[in-house]
Coordinates of C-alpha atoms in Angstrom, one line a residue:
M1 CA 115.7 131.8 19.1
S2 CA 118.2 134.9 17.7
T3 CA 118.3 136.7 15.7
P4 CA 120.4 136.0 12.7
L5 CA 123.8 138.5 13.3
T6 CA 126.1 140.4 10.5
P7 CA 129.2 141.3 11.9
P8 CA 129.9 144.6 11.5
T9 CA 132.3 145.5 8.3
P10 CA 134.1 148.7 8.1
E11 CA 132.1 149.7 6.0
D12 CA 129.4 149.7 8.9
V13 CA 131.6 151.8 11.3
A14 CA 132.6 154.3 8.7
T15 CA 128.4 154.7 8.1
M16 CA 127.7 154.5 11.8
A17 CA 130.2 157.3 12.5
S18 CA 129.6 159.5 9.6
D19 CA 126.3 159.6 10.8
A20 CA 126.7 160.7 14.3
L21 CA 129.8 161.9 16.7
H22 CA 131.3 163.3 13.7
I23 CA 129.3 166.0 12.9
Y24 CA 130.3 167.7 16.1
G25 CA 133.5 166.9 16.4
W26 CA 136.3 164.0 17.3
D27 CA 138.8 166.4 19.1
L28 CA 142.2 166.3 17.3
S29 CA 145.3 165.5 20.3
Q30 CA 148.4 164.8 19.7
D31 CA 148.6 161.4 19.9
G32 CA 147.3 161.2 16.5
N33 CA 144.1 161.1 14.3
V34 CA 142.7 157.4 14.9
V35 CA 139.9 157.3 17.3
E36 CA 139.2 153.0 18.5
I37 CA 135.5 151.8 18.8
G38 CA 134.4 148.7 20.5
I39 CA 131.4 146.6 19.1
G40 CA 129.6 143.8 20.7
P41 CA 127.5 142.1 18.5
F42 CA 124.2 140.7 20.5
G43 CA 121.2 138.8 19.8
A44 CA 117.8 138.9 20.1
D45 CA 117.5 136.7 23.2
D46 CA 120.7 139.3 24.5
K47 CA 123.0 137.8 25.2
P48 CA 126.0 137.8 23.5
L49 CA 126.9 135.5 20.7
L50 CA 129.7 136.7 18.4
P51 CA 133.3 138.6 20.5
G52 CA 133.8 141.6 20.5
M53 CA 135.3 143.3 17.7
N54 CA 137.2 146.7 17.2
F55 CA 138.4 148.5 14.2
Q56 CA 139.5 152.2 14.1
A57 CA 138.6 154.9 12.5
H58 CA 140.8 158.1 11.4
V59 CA 139.6 161.1 11.3
F60 CA 141.3 164.4 10.1
Q61 CA 139.8 167.9 10.4
V62 CA 138.6 170.0 7.8
P63 CA 136.9 172.4 7.4
P64 CA 133.1 172.7 9.1
A65 CA 131.4 170.7 6.4
P66 CA 127.2 171.9 7.1
P67 CA 127.0 175.3 7.5
I68 CA 127.6 176.9 10.9
A69 CA 124.2 179.1 13.3
A70 CA 125.9 182.7 13.6
E71 CA 123.6 181.9 17.0
G72 CA 122.1 179.7 19.4
V73 CA 118.4 179.2 18.5
D74 CA 116.1 179.5 21.7
L75 CA 113.4 176.7 21.3
D76 CA 109.9 176.4 23.0
V77 CA 110.4 173.7 26.3
D78 CA 107.3 172.0 24.4
V79 CA 109.3 171.4 21.0
A80 CA 112.8 171.2 23.5
R81 CA 111.3 168.2 25.7
E82 CA 110.2 166.5 22.6
L83 CA 113.4 165.8 21.3
A84 CA 114.9 164.6 24.3
Y85 CA 112.4 161.8 24.3
T86 CA 112.1 161.4 20.6
S87 CA 115.0 158.6 19.1
I88 CA 118.0 159.4 16.6
G89 CA 117.5 160.0 13.2
K90 CA 113.9 161.6 14.1
T91 CA 112.2 164.6 13.1
F92 CA 110.1 166.9 14.9
E93 CA 109.0 170.4 14.2
G94 CA 111.6 170.7 11.8
W95 CA 114.0 169.4 13.9
T96 CA 116.6 165.8 13.7
V97 CA 118.0 164.3 16.5
V98 CA 121.6 163.7 15.6
E99 CA 122.9 162.7 19.6
R100 CA 122.3 162.0 23.2
E101 CA 125.0 161.1 25.4
D102 CA 124.7 160.4 29.2
I103 CA 127.2 163.2 31.0
D104 CA 126.5 162.8 34.3
T105 CA 124.5 161.6 37.2
S106 CA 123.5 162.7 40.1
R107 CA 121.0 161.0 43.6
W108 CA 118.4 163.3 42.4
E109 CA 119.5 164.0 38.1
S110 CA 120.7 162.8 35.6
H111 CA 122.2 165.0 33.5
H112 CA 122.4 164.6 29.5
W113 CA 123.9 166.4 26.4
L114 CA 121.2 167.4 23.2
V115 CA 122.6 167.7 19.5
I116 CA 119.5 168.4 16.6
R117 CA 120.0 169.7 13.3
S118 CA 117.9 172.6 11.8
E119 CA 116.0 171.5 8.1
A120 CA 119.2 173.7 7.1
G121 CA 121.5 171.6 8.1
E122 CA 123.4 173.5 11.0
H123 CA 123.6 172.3 14.3
F124 CA 123.3 173.2 17.8
G125 CA 123.7 171.7 21.3
A126 CA 122.6 171.8 24.4
T127 CA 121.9 170.2 27.9
Y128 CA 119.7 169.1 30.3
S129 CA 118.8 167.5 33.8
K130 CA 115.7 164.5 34.2
G131 CA 114.8 164.0 37.7
L132 CA 115.5 160.7 39.1
T133 CA 114.3 158.6 42.4
E134 CA 111.8 160.9 44.3
Y135 CA 112.1 163.6 41.5
Q136 CA 112.2 161.1 38.3
D137 CA 108.5 163.5 37.5
T138 CA 111.3 166.3 36.7
R139 CA 111.3 166.7 33.0
P140 CA 114.0 167.9 31.0
W141 CA 114.3 171.8 31.4
E142 CA 111.3 171.8 33.4
C143 CA 111.2 175.3 35.7
D144 CA 112.4 177.1 32.3
T145 CA 110.1 179.0 29.5
I146 CA 112.9 178.0 26.3
A147 CA 115.7 175.7 26.1
C148 CA 118.6 177.6 24.2
F149 CA 120.7 175.9 21.7
E150 CA 124.4 176.7 21.6
P151 CA 125.6 176.8 17.7
I152 CA 128.2 173.5 17.5
A153 CA 131.1 173.2 15.2
R154 CA 132.0 170.1 12.4
Q155 CA 136.0 169.3 13.8
T156 CA 136.5 166.1 12.0
R157 CA 135.3 163.8 9.7
V158 CA 136.4 160.0 9.0
V159 CA 138.3 158.7 5.9
Q160 CA 139.5 155.2 6.5
V161 CA 137.9 152.6 9.0
H162 CA 139.3 149.2 9.9
E163 CA 139.1 146.2 11.5
W164 CA 142.3 146.3 14.1
V165 CA 142.8 143.2 16.1
T166 CA 145.2 143.6 19.5
R167 CA 148.4 142.2 19.7
A168 CA 148.0 139.6 22.0
D169 CA 144.4 138.5 20.3
L170 CA 146.8 138.7 16.9
I171 CA 149.0 136.0 18.0
K172 CA 146.1 134.3 19.3
L173 CA 144.3 134.5 16.2
H174 CA 147.9 133.3 14.5
E175 CA 148.7 129.7 15.8
Y176 CA 151.3 127.4 14.6
D177 CA 151.6 124.2 14.8
E178 CA 155.5 122.1 14.7
L179 CA 156.7 120.5 11.6
I180 CA 157.5 116.5 11.8
F181 CA 160.8 117.1 10.2
G182 CA 161.2 120.4 12.2
G183 CA 160.0 124.3 12.1
V184 CA 156.3 125.7 12.8
Y185 CA 154.4 127.0 10.1
C186 CA 150.9 129.7 10.7
T187 CA 147.9 127.8 10.7
H188 CA 145.9 130.6 10.1
C189 CA 147.8 131.7 7.1
T190 CA 148.7 128.1 5.3
P191 CA 146.4 127.6 3.1
D192 CA 143.7 124.3 4.2
D193 CA 145.1 122.5 1.0
C194 CA 148.2 122.7 1.2
A195 CA 150.2 119.5 0.2
D196 CA 154.1 120.5 -0.6
A197 CA 155.5 121.7 2.2
D198 CA 157.3 124.5 0.7
D199 CA 154.2 126.2 0.7
N200 CA 153.8 126.2 4.6
V201 CA 153.9 129.8 6.1
M202 CA 156.6 129.9 8.7
W203 CA 155.9 131.6 11.8
P204 CA 156.0 134.0 12.7
C205 CA 153.8 134.8 9.3
P206 CA 154.3 138.6 7.9
P207 CA 151.4 139.9 10.0
L208 CA 152.4 139.2 13.4
R209 CA 156.0 140.1 12.2
A210 CA 153.9 143.5 11.1
A211 CA 153.3 143.7 14.9
G212 CA 156.7 143.7 16.2
V213 CA 156.8 139.8 16.8
T214 CA 160.2 139.1 17.1
D215 CA 162.4 135.2 16.7
D216 CA 163.3 136.0 20.7
E217 CA 159.4 136.3 21.3
A218 CA 158.8 133.7 19.1
I219 CA 161.5 130.8 21.3
E220 CA 159.8 132.9 23.7
I221 CA 156.4 131.2 23.1
I222 CA 156.3 128.1 21.4
T223 CA 158.9 126.9 24.7
A224 CA 155.8 128.2 26.8
R225 CA 153.8 126.2 24.6
R226 CA 155.8 123.3 25.7
A227 CA 156.2 123.9 28.9
A228 CA 152.6 123.6 29.2
I229 CA 152.2 120.9 27.2
E230 CA 154.8 118.9 29.0
K231 CA 153.2 120.1 32.6
A232 CA 149.4 118.9 30.9
H233 CA 150.8 115.4 30.2
R234 CA 153.1 114.9 33.9
A235 CA 149.4 115.9 35.1
S236 CA 147.5 113.0 33.1
A237 CA 149.6 110.4 33.5
A238 CA 150.1 111.3 37.0
Q239 CA 146.7 111.0 37.1
G240 CA 146.7 107.4 35.4
E241 CA 148.9 106.1 37.0
A242 CA 146.7 107.3 40.6
K243 CA 144.4 105.1 38.9
T244 CA 145.9 102.7 38.3
A245 CA 147.7 101.8 41.8
G246 CA 143.3 102.4 44.0
G247 CA 142.7 99.1 41.4
D248 CA 145.6 96.8 42.0
R249 CA 144.9 97.8 45.9
G250 CA 141.6 96.6 45.7

């Protein structure tokens, strides 16, 4: 039996993003300041119970909010190793694990990136490797006496998150139906208790218009759907005739 699921909200995503990666930065690009985030809800039985949800996080560059350390820190390997195995958000010996990222995997080793935060709010990052297969007993910083962490500067912050739907999904969401007296309306935007024909939201509806769906594209969609329905009807009729013919021969 699966645990109840609550679909993530833009506020949840903003909190999640603000707690982790943005602390040490998404690099801003020439393409803009929008980071796309995909989330796939899962239940306790590890089976997808809800469709994946997509969000866009709008970020922009800001002066470093947390203090930036003037120089790196050298940690005892036992402390660094414990941090490498510590869950994100947990603290050990005054250091909080902020993020852990898998970088690369070779035949004998896996390589990782670890970000930690000091009690003063300064962030530091270091790479480390772990053994695989025959070398799986090789621990992080196995051959070192100290673990060197370099200062990290926060580069961006999240200013807005909203749910984002692809254009194809948007068209699928805003389905249409044909009116008896002609015209088509959006079944998604039109209220269920619509009693007056004038209250129907005509299709393409405003959300589809905003996504760039033109009248010509709408006609193509309607034409393709009518052709598919016609094809299905012909196939069903042919199947019925075949059954009837078989019965007559019997």
